[in-house]
PDB file of C-alpha atoms in Angstrom:
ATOM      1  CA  UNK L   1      -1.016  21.690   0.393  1.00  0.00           C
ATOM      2  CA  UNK L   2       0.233  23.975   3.204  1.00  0.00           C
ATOM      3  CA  UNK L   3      -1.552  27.552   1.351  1.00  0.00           C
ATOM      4  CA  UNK L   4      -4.686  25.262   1.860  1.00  0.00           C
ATOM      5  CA  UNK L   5      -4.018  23.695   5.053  1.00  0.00           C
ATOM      6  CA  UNK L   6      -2.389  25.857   7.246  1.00  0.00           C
ATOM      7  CA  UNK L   7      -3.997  27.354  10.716  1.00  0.00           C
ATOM      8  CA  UNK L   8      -7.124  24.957   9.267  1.00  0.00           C
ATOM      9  CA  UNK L   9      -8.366  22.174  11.362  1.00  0.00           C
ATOM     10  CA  UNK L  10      -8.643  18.935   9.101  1.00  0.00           C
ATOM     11  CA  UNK L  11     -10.645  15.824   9.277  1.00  0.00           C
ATOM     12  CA  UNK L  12      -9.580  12.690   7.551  1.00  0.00           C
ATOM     13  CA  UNK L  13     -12.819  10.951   6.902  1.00  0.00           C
ATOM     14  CA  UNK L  14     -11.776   7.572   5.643  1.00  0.00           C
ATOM     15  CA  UNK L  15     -13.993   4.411   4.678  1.00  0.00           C
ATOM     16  CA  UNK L  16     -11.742   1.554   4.522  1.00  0.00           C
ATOM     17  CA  UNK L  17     -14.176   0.032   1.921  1.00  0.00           C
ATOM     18  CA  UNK L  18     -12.201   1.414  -0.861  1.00  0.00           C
ATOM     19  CA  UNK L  19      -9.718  -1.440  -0.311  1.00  0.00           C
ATOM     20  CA  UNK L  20     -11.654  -3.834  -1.874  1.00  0.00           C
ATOM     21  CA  UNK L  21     -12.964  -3.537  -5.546  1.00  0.00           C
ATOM     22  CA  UNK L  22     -15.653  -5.513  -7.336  1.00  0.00           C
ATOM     23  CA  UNK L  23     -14.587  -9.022  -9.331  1.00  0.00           C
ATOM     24  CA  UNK L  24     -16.471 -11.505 -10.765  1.00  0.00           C
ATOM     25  CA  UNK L  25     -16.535 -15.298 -10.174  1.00  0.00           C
ATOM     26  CA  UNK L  26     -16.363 -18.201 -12.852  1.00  0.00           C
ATOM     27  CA  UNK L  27     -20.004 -19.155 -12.186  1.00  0.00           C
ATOM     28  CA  UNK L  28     -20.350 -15.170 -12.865  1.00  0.00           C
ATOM     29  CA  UNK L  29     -21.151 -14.222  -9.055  1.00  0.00           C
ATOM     30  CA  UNK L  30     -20.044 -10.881  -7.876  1.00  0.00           C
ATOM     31  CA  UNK L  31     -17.364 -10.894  -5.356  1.00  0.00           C
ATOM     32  CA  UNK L  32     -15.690  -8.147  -3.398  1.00  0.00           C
ATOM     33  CA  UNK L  33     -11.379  -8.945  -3.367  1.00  0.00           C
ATOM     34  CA  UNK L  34      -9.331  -6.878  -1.639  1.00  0.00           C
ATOM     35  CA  UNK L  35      -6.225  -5.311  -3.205  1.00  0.00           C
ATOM     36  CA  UNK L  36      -2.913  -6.399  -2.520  1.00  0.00           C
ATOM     37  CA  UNK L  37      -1.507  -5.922   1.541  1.00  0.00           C
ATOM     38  CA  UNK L  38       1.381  -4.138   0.628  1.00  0.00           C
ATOM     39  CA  UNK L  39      -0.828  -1.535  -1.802  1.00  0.00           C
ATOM     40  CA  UNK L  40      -3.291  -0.976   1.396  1.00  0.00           C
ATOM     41  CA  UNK L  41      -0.423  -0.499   3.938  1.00  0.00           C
ATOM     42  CA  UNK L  42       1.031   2.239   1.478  1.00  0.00           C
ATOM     43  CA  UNK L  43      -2.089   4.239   0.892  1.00  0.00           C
ATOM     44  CA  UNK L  44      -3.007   4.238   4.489  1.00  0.00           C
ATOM     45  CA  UNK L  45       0.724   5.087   5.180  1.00  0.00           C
ATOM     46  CA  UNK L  46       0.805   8.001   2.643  1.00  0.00           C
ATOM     47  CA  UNK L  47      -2.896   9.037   4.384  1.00  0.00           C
ATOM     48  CA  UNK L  48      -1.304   9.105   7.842  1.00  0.00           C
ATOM     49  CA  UNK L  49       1.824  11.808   6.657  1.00  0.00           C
ATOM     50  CA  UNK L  50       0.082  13.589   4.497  1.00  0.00           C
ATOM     51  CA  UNK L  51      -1.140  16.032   7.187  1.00  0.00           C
ATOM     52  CA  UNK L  52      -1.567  15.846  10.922  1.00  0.00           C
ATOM     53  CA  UNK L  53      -4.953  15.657  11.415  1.00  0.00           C
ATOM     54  CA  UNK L  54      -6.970  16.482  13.986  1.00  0.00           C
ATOM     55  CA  UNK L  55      -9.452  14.004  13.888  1.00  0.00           C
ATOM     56  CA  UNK L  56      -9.888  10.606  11.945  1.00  0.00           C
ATOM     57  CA  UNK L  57     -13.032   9.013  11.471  1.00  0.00           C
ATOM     58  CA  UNK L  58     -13.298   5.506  10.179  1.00  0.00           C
ATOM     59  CA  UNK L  59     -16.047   3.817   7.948  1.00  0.00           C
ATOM     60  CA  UNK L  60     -16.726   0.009   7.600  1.00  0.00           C
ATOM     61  CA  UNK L  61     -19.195  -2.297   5.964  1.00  0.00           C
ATOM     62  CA  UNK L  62     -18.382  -5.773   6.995  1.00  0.00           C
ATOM     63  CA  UNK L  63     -21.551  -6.966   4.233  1.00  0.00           C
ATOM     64  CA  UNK L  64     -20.359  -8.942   1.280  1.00  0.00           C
ATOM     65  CA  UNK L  65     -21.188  -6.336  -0.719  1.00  0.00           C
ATOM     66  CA  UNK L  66     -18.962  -3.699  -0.136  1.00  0.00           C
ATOM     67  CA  UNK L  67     -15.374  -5.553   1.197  1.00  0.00           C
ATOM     68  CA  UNK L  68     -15.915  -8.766   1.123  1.00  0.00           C
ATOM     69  CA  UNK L  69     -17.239  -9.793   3.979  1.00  0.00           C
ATOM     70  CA  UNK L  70     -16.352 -10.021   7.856  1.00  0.00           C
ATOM     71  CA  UNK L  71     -13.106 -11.624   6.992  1.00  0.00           C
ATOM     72  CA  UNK L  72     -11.712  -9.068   4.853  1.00  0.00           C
ATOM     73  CA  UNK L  73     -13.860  -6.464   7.116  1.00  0.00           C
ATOM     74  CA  UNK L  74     -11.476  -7.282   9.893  1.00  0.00           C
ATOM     75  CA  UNK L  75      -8.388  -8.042   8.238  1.00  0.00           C
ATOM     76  CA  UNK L  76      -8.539  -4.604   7.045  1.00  0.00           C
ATOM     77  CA  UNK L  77      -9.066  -2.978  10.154  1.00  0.00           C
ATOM     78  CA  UNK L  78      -5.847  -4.515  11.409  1.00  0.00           C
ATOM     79  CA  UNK L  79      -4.150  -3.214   8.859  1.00  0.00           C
ATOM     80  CA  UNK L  80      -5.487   0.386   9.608  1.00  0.00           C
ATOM     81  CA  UNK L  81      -5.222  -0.134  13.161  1.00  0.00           C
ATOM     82  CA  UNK L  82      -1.897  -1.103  12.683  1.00  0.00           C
ATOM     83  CA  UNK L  83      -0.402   1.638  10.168  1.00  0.00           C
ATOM     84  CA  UNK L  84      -1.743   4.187  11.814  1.00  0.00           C
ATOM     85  CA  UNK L  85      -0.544   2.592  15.266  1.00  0.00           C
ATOM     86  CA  UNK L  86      -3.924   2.860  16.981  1.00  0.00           C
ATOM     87  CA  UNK L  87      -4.600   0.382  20.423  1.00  0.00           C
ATOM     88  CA  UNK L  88      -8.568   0.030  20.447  1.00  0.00           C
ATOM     89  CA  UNK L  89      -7.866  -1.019  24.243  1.00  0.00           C
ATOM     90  CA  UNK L  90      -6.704   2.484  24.718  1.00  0.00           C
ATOM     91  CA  UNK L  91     -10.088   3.484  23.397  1.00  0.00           C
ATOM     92  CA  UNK L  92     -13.373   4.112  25.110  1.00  0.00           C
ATOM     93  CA  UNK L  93     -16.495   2.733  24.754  1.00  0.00           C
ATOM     94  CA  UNK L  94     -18.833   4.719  22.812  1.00  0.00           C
ATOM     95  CA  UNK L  95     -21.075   2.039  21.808  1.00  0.00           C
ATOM     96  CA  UNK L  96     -23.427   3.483  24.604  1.00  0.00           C
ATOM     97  CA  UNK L  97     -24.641   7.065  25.028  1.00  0.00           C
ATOM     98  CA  UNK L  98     -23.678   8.013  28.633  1.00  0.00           C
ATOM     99  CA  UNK L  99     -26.641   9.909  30.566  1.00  0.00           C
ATOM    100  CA  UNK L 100     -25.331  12.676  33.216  1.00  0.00           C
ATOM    101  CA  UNK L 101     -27.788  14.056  35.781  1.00  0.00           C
TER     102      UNK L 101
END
Protein backbone atom coordinates (compact mmCIF):
# COMPACT_ATOMS: atom_id res chain seq x y z
CA UNK A 1 0.00 0.00 0.00
CA UNK A 2 2.89 2.45 0.59
CA UNK A 3 3.77 2.75 -3.72
CA UNK A 4 0.04 3.95 -3.57
CA UNK A 5 -0.05 5.87 -0.50
CA UNK A 6 2.92 7.59 0.05
CA UNK A 7 3.34 11.68 0.00
CA UNK A 8 -0.76 11.20 -0.79
CA UNK A 9 -3.22 12.72 1.51
CA UNK A 10 -5.98 10.01 2.36
CA UNK A 11 -9.50 10.18 3.48
CA UNK A 12 -11.15 7.33 5.25
CA UNK A 13 -14.75 7.77 4.36
CA UNK A 14 -16.51 5.25 6.53
CA UNK A 15 -20.40 4.54 6.97
CA UNK A 16 -20.76 2.55 10.00
CA UNK A 17 -23.94 1.04 8.38
CA UNK A 18 -22.02 -1.80 7.05
CA UNK A 19 -22.11 -3.31 10.56
CA UNK A 20 -25.37 -4.42 10.33
CA UNK A 21 -26.67 -6.82 7.52
CA UNK A 22 -30.22 -7.66 6.50
CA UNK A 23 -32.16 -10.84 8.38
CA UNK A 24 -35.42 -11.90 8.30
CA UNK A 25 -37.97 -12.48 11.12
CA UNK A 26 -40.24 -15.65 11.76
CA UNK A 27 -43.39 -13.69 10.83
CA UNK A 28 -41.02 -12.94 7.62
CA UNK A 29 -40.35 -9.10 8.54
CA UNK A 30 -37.10 -7.65 7.50
CA UNK A 31 -34.81 -6.77 10.24
CA UNK A 32 -31.43 -5.10 10.30
CA UNK A 33 -28.89 -7.29 13.12
CA UNK A 34 -25.75 -6.18 13.72
CA UNK A 35 -22.70 -8.46 13.49
CA UNK A 36 -20.98 -9.73 16.33
CA UNK A 37 -19.02 -6.82 18.86
CA UNK A 38 -15.88 -8.40 18.71
CA UNK A 39 -16.06 -8.67 14.54
CA UNK A 40 -16.94 -4.69 14.53
CA UNK A 41 -14.17 -3.74 17.05
CA UNK A 42 -11.64 -5.68 14.69
CA UNK A 43 -12.60 -4.15 11.40
CA UNK A 44 -12.70 -0.71 12.79
CA UNK A 45 -9.35 -1.60 14.55
CA UNK A 46 -7.69 -2.92 11.32
CA UNK A 47 -9.36 0.54 9.58
CA UNK A 48 -7.64 2.73 12.17
CA UNK A 49 -3.74 1.09 11.39
CA UNK A 50 -4.11 0.59 8.15
CA UNK A 51 -2.90 4.12 7.27
CA UNK A 52 -2.75 7.40 9.11
CA UNK A 53 -5.22 9.31 7.71
CA UNK A 54 -5.70 12.63 7.43
CA UNK A 55 -9.18 12.97 7.73
CA UNK A 56 -12.11 10.56 8.77
CA UNK A 57 -15.52 11.14 7.93
CA UNK A 58 -18.30 9.16 9.47
CA UNK A 59 -21.76 8.06 7.99
CA UNK A 60 -24.90 6.98 10.01
CA UNK A 61 -28.49 6.07 9.40
CA UNK A 62 -30.12 5.55 12.70
CA UNK A 63 -33.63 4.34 10.39
CA UNK A 64 -34.58 0.74 10.80
CA UNK A 65 -33.71 0.20 7.58
CA UNK A 66 -30.23 0.43 7.28
CA UNK A 67 -28.72 -0.64 11.12
CA UNK A 68 -31.31 -1.38 12.95
CA UNK A 69 -32.52 1.33 14.43
CA UNK A 70 -31.44 4.11 17.07
CA UNK A 71 -30.35 1.43 19.41
CA UNK A 72 -27.94 -0.27 17.31
CA UNK A 73 -27.35 3.37 15.61
CA UNK A 74 -25.77 4.37 18.86
CA UNK A 75 -24.34 1.34 20.14
CA UNK A 76 -22.29 1.41 17.13
CA UNK A 77 -21.07 4.73 17.38
CA UNK A 78 -19.63 3.86 20.77
CA UNK A 79 -17.92 1.32 19.46
CA UNK A 80 -16.30 3.61 16.73
CA UNK A 81 -15.92 6.32 19.07
CA UNK A 82 -14.28 4.11 21.23
CA UNK A 83 -11.73 2.10 18.87
CA UNK A 84 -10.69 4.84 17.31
CA UNK A 85 -10.39 6.72 20.81
CA UNK A 86 -12.36 9.80 19.74
CA UNK A 87 -14.00 12.28 22.84
CA UNK A 88 -17.07 14.02 20.99
CA UNK A 89 -16.69 16.58 24.04
CA UNK A 90 -13.40 17.46 22.55
CA UNK A 91 -15.34 18.20 19.41
CA UNK A 92 -16.99 21.32 18.14
CA UNK A 93 -20.22 22.06 17.24
CA UNK A 94 -20.83 22.08 13.66
CA UNK A 95 -24.42 21.49 13.75
CA UNK A 96 -24.68 25.34 13.00
CA UNK A 97 -23.04 27.29 10.17
CA UNK A 98 -21.14 30.15 11.92
CA UNK A 99 -21.67 33.68 10.09
CA UNK A 100 -18.43 36.11 10.31
CA UNK A 101 -18.85 39.79 9.42
Amino acid sequence: MNSYTEGHSLILDLDLDFFAFQSETESGHTCYILKDTEEIRRDLRSLRTMYSWDTITVALSPQDWYIGGPDNAEYVLKLFLEEFQVDLTQGRDWSVLEEKL
